[in-house]
């Protein structure tokens, strides 16, 4: 049975497991990583973040205490720049000391997908490439979904 535990309560145990070289599985919450991760449905497998690279999805803690799971868009000497897949604004200055773990795998439609999967590699490269125009792309996507939804409604109304 799955239980809901706040990150504030879970973080000491999570950090202990990760720091000792172990792995942890969590259910993703929030909408910032859509369409890859779905709120309350997708699970992620996390491991120590020994090496940070562009495209990695990391779990980090903001100075405010909030826990965030976002993709690295750039790595610098002091840390990295991150952004959620469903977002347009970059979060600069995420220090290496704030990074708790790195995502190794995630669930997609009930199946585990490894981050080493070549198809996933194409996905994240595409998603980072379209980040500057992501707002436009997501607007077109929403409009197309509405049009397709209306057509389905019309077809279902036919005798």
PDB file of C-alpha atoms in Angstrom, residues 20-134:
ATOM      1  CA  UNK A  20      25.300   5.461   1.403  1.00  0.00           C
ATOM      2  CA  UNK A  21      25.194   4.640  -2.322  1.00  0.00           C
ATOM      3  CA  UNK A  22      21.675   3.210  -2.344  1.00  0.00           C
ATOM      4  CA  UNK A  23      18.709   3.891  -4.575  1.00  0.00           C
ATOM      5  CA  UNK A  24      15.232   5.165  -3.756  1.00  0.00           C
ATOM      6  CA  UNK A  25      11.903   5.187  -5.583  1.00  0.00           C
ATOM      7  CA  UNK A  26       9.470   8.063  -5.194  1.00  0.00           C
ATOM      8  CA  UNK A  27       6.186   9.075  -6.773  1.00  0.00           C
ATOM      9  CA  UNK A  28       6.541  12.363  -8.632  1.00  0.00           C
ATOM     10  CA  UNK A  29       4.248  15.213  -7.649  1.00  0.00           C
ATOM     11  CA  UNK A  30       3.595  18.458  -9.452  1.00  0.00           C
ATOM     12  CA  UNK A  31       3.231  19.399 -13.096  1.00  0.00           C
ATOM     13  CA  UNK A  32       6.611  20.950 -13.900  1.00  0.00           C
ATOM     14  CA  UNK A  33       8.019  17.823 -15.593  1.00  0.00           C
ATOM     15  CA  UNK A  34       5.063  17.042 -17.847  1.00  0.00           C
ATOM     16  CA  UNK A  35       4.728  15.377 -20.314  1.00  0.00           C
ATOM     17  CA  UNK A  36       7.397  12.967 -19.025  1.00  0.00           C
ATOM     18  CA  UNK A  37       6.272  12.748 -15.394  1.00  0.00           C
ATOM     19  CA  UNK A  38       2.628  12.907 -14.325  1.00  0.00           C
ATOM     20  CA  UNK A  39       1.533  14.164 -10.925  1.00  0.00           C
ATOM     21  CA  UNK A  40       0.869  11.268  -8.578  1.00  0.00           C
ATOM     22  CA  UNK A  41       1.206   8.632 -11.330  1.00  0.00           C
ATOM     23  CA  UNK A  42       4.858   8.550 -12.379  1.00  0.00           C
ATOM     24  CA  UNK A  43       7.547   7.025 -10.213  1.00  0.00           C
ATOM     25  CA  UNK A  44      11.228   7.898 -10.324  1.00  0.00           C
ATOM     26  CA  UNK A  45      14.256   5.852  -9.279  1.00  0.00           C
ATOM     27  CA  UNK A  46      16.959   8.016  -7.726  1.00  0.00           C
ATOM     28  CA  UNK A  47      20.648   7.347  -7.047  1.00  0.00           C
ATOM     29  CA  UNK A  48      23.688   9.374  -5.974  1.00  0.00           C
ATOM     30  CA  UNK A  49      24.505  12.255  -8.337  1.00  0.00           C
ATOM     31  CA  UNK A  50      28.220  11.614  -8.719  1.00  0.00           C
ATOM     32  CA  UNK A  51      28.516  13.202 -12.151  1.00  0.00           C
ATOM     33  CA  UNK A  52      26.144  15.912 -13.386  1.00  0.00           C
ATOM     34  CA  UNK A  53      25.542  16.321 -17.107  1.00  0.00           C
ATOM     35  CA  UNK A  54      23.231  18.315 -19.344  1.00  0.00           C
ATOM     36  CA  UNK A  55      19.949  16.436 -19.697  1.00  0.00           C
ATOM     37  CA  UNK A  56      20.104  14.715 -16.299  1.00  0.00           C
ATOM     38  CA  UNK A  57      17.057  15.040 -14.070  1.00  0.00           C
ATOM     39  CA  UNK A  58      18.075  15.828 -10.509  1.00  0.00           C
ATOM     40  CA  UNK A  59      16.380  16.116  -7.151  1.00  0.00           C
ATOM     41  CA  UNK A  60      17.616  19.221  -5.338  1.00  0.00           C
ATOM     42  CA  UNK A  61      16.644  21.416  -2.436  1.00  0.00           C
ATOM     43  CA  UNK A  62      16.096  25.146  -2.886  1.00  0.00           C
ATOM     44  CA  UNK A  63      17.244  27.566  -0.171  1.00  0.00           C
ATOM     45  CA  UNK A  64      13.548  27.915   0.748  1.00  0.00           C
ATOM     46  CA  UNK A  65      13.524  24.199   1.658  1.00  0.00           C
ATOM     47  CA  UNK A  66      11.390  23.101  -1.326  1.00  0.00           C
ATOM     48  CA  UNK A  67      12.408  19.857  -3.049  1.00  0.00           C
ATOM     49  CA  UNK A  68      12.497  20.066  -6.843  1.00  0.00           C
ATOM     50  CA  UNK A  69      12.909  17.459  -9.587  1.00  0.00           C
ATOM     51  CA  UNK A  70      14.049  19.250 -12.774  1.00  0.00           C
ATOM     52  CA  UNK A  71      16.248  18.732 -15.819  1.00  0.00           C
ATOM     53  CA  UNK A  72      19.755  20.191 -16.061  1.00  0.00           C
ATOM     54  CA  UNK A  73      20.043  22.548 -19.032  1.00  0.00           C
ATOM     55  CA  UNK A  74      23.677  23.551 -18.403  1.00  0.00           C
ATOM     56  CA  UNK A  75      26.511  22.635 -16.034  1.00  0.00           C
ATOM     57  CA  UNK A  76      28.986  25.220 -14.719  1.00  0.00           C
ATOM     58  CA  UNK A  77      32.017  25.093 -12.421  1.00  0.00           C
ATOM     59  CA  UNK A  78      29.905  25.946  -9.368  1.00  0.00           C
ATOM     60  CA  UNK A  79      26.666  24.115 -10.132  1.00  0.00           C
ATOM     61  CA  UNK A  80      24.032  23.946 -12.816  1.00  0.00           C
ATOM     62  CA  UNK A  81      21.044  25.583 -14.465  1.00  0.00           C
ATOM     63  CA  UNK A  82      17.755  23.680 -14.340  1.00  0.00           C
ATOM     64  CA  UNK A  83      14.278  23.850 -15.834  1.00  0.00           C
ATOM     65  CA  UNK A  84      11.167  21.696 -15.659  1.00  0.00           C
ATOM     66  CA  UNK A  85      10.075  20.134 -18.959  1.00  0.00           C
ATOM     67  CA  UNK A  86       6.763  22.015 -18.768  1.00  0.00           C
ATOM     68  CA  UNK A  87       8.406  25.309 -17.898  1.00  0.00           C
ATOM     69  CA  UNK A  88      10.202  28.056 -19.810  1.00  0.00           C
ATOM     70  CA  UNK A  89      12.094  29.933 -17.102  1.00  0.00           C
ATOM     71  CA  UNK A  90      15.585  28.757 -16.175  1.00  0.00           C
ATOM     72  CA  UNK A  91      16.662  28.370 -12.558  1.00  0.00           C
ATOM     73  CA  UNK A  92      20.306  29.393 -12.476  1.00  0.00           C
ATOM     74  CA  UNK A  93      22.794  28.822  -9.692  1.00  0.00           C
ATOM     75  CA  UNK A  94      21.679  25.434  -8.391  1.00  0.00           C
ATOM     76  CA  UNK A  95      24.773  24.564  -6.345  1.00  0.00           C
ATOM     77  CA  UNK A  96      26.213  21.076  -6.292  1.00  0.00           C
ATOM     78  CA  UNK A  97      25.724  21.081  -2.529  1.00  0.00           C
ATOM     79  CA  UNK A  98      21.946  21.415  -3.086  1.00  0.00           C
ATOM     80  CA  UNK A  99      21.757  18.329  -5.321  1.00  0.00           C
ATOM     81  CA  UNK A 100      20.488  15.269  -3.461  1.00  0.00           C
ATOM     82  CA  UNK A 101      20.135  12.661  -6.203  1.00  0.00           C
ATOM     83  CA  UNK A 102      19.952  11.972  -9.922  1.00  0.00           C
ATOM     84  CA  UNK A 103      17.149  10.121 -11.716  1.00  0.00           C
ATOM     85  CA  UNK A 104      18.141   6.716 -13.125  1.00  0.00           C
ATOM     86  CA  UNK A 105      14.727   5.628 -14.396  1.00  0.00           C
ATOM     87  CA  UNK A 106      11.058   6.617 -14.418  1.00  0.00           C
ATOM     88  CA  UNK A 107       7.726   5.002 -15.151  1.00  0.00           C
ATOM     89  CA  UNK A 108       5.915   5.782 -18.369  1.00  0.00           C
ATOM     90  CA  UNK A 109       2.478   4.220 -18.829  1.00  0.00           C
ATOM     91  CA  UNK A 110       3.232   1.702 -16.115  1.00  0.00           C
ATOM     92  CA  UNK A 111       6.633   0.565 -17.434  1.00  0.00           C
ATOM     93  CA  UNK A 112      10.083   1.505 -16.208  1.00  0.00           C
ATOM     94  CA  UNK A 113      12.230   3.487 -18.659  1.00  0.00           C
ATOM     95  CA  UNK A 114      15.962   3.696 -17.989  1.00  0.00           C
ATOM     96  CA  UNK A 115      17.635   7.065 -18.545  1.00  0.00           C
ATOM     97  CA  UNK A 116      20.237   5.212 -20.642  1.00  0.00           C
ATOM     98  CA  UNK A 117      17.478   4.307 -23.154  1.00  0.00           C
ATOM     99  CA  UNK A 118      18.348   5.813 -26.590  1.00  0.00           C
ATOM    100  CA  UNK A 119      14.726   6.864 -27.228  1.00  0.00           C
ATOM    101  CA  UNK A 120      14.715   8.751 -23.939  1.00  0.00           C
ATOM    102  CA  UNK A 121      17.988  10.392 -25.033  1.00  0.00           C
ATOM    103  CA  UNK A 122      16.258  11.685 -28.154  1.00  0.00           C
ATOM    104  CA  UNK A 123      13.337  12.932 -26.037  1.00  0.00           C
ATOM    105  CA  UNK A 124      15.394  15.034 -23.639  1.00  0.00           C
ATOM    106  CA  UNK A 125      17.587  16.453 -26.405  1.00  0.00           C
ATOM    107  CA  UNK A 126      14.480  17.482 -28.344  1.00  0.00           C
ATOM    108  CA  UNK A 127      12.870  18.919 -25.223  1.00  0.00           C
ATOM    109  CA  UNK A 128      15.924  21.058 -24.412  1.00  0.00           C
ATOM    110  CA  UNK A 129      16.208  22.202 -28.031  1.00  0.00           C
ATOM    111  CA  UNK A 130      12.621  23.498 -28.056  1.00  0.00           C
ATOM    112  CA  UNK A 131      12.858  25.134 -24.619  1.00  0.00           C
ATOM    113  CA  UNK A 132      13.165  28.661 -26.050  1.00  0.00           C
ATOM    114  CA  UNK A 133       9.882  28.165 -27.955  1.00  0.00           C
ATOM    115  CA  UNK A 134       8.262  25.778 -25.468  1.00  0.00           C
TER     116      UNK A 134
END
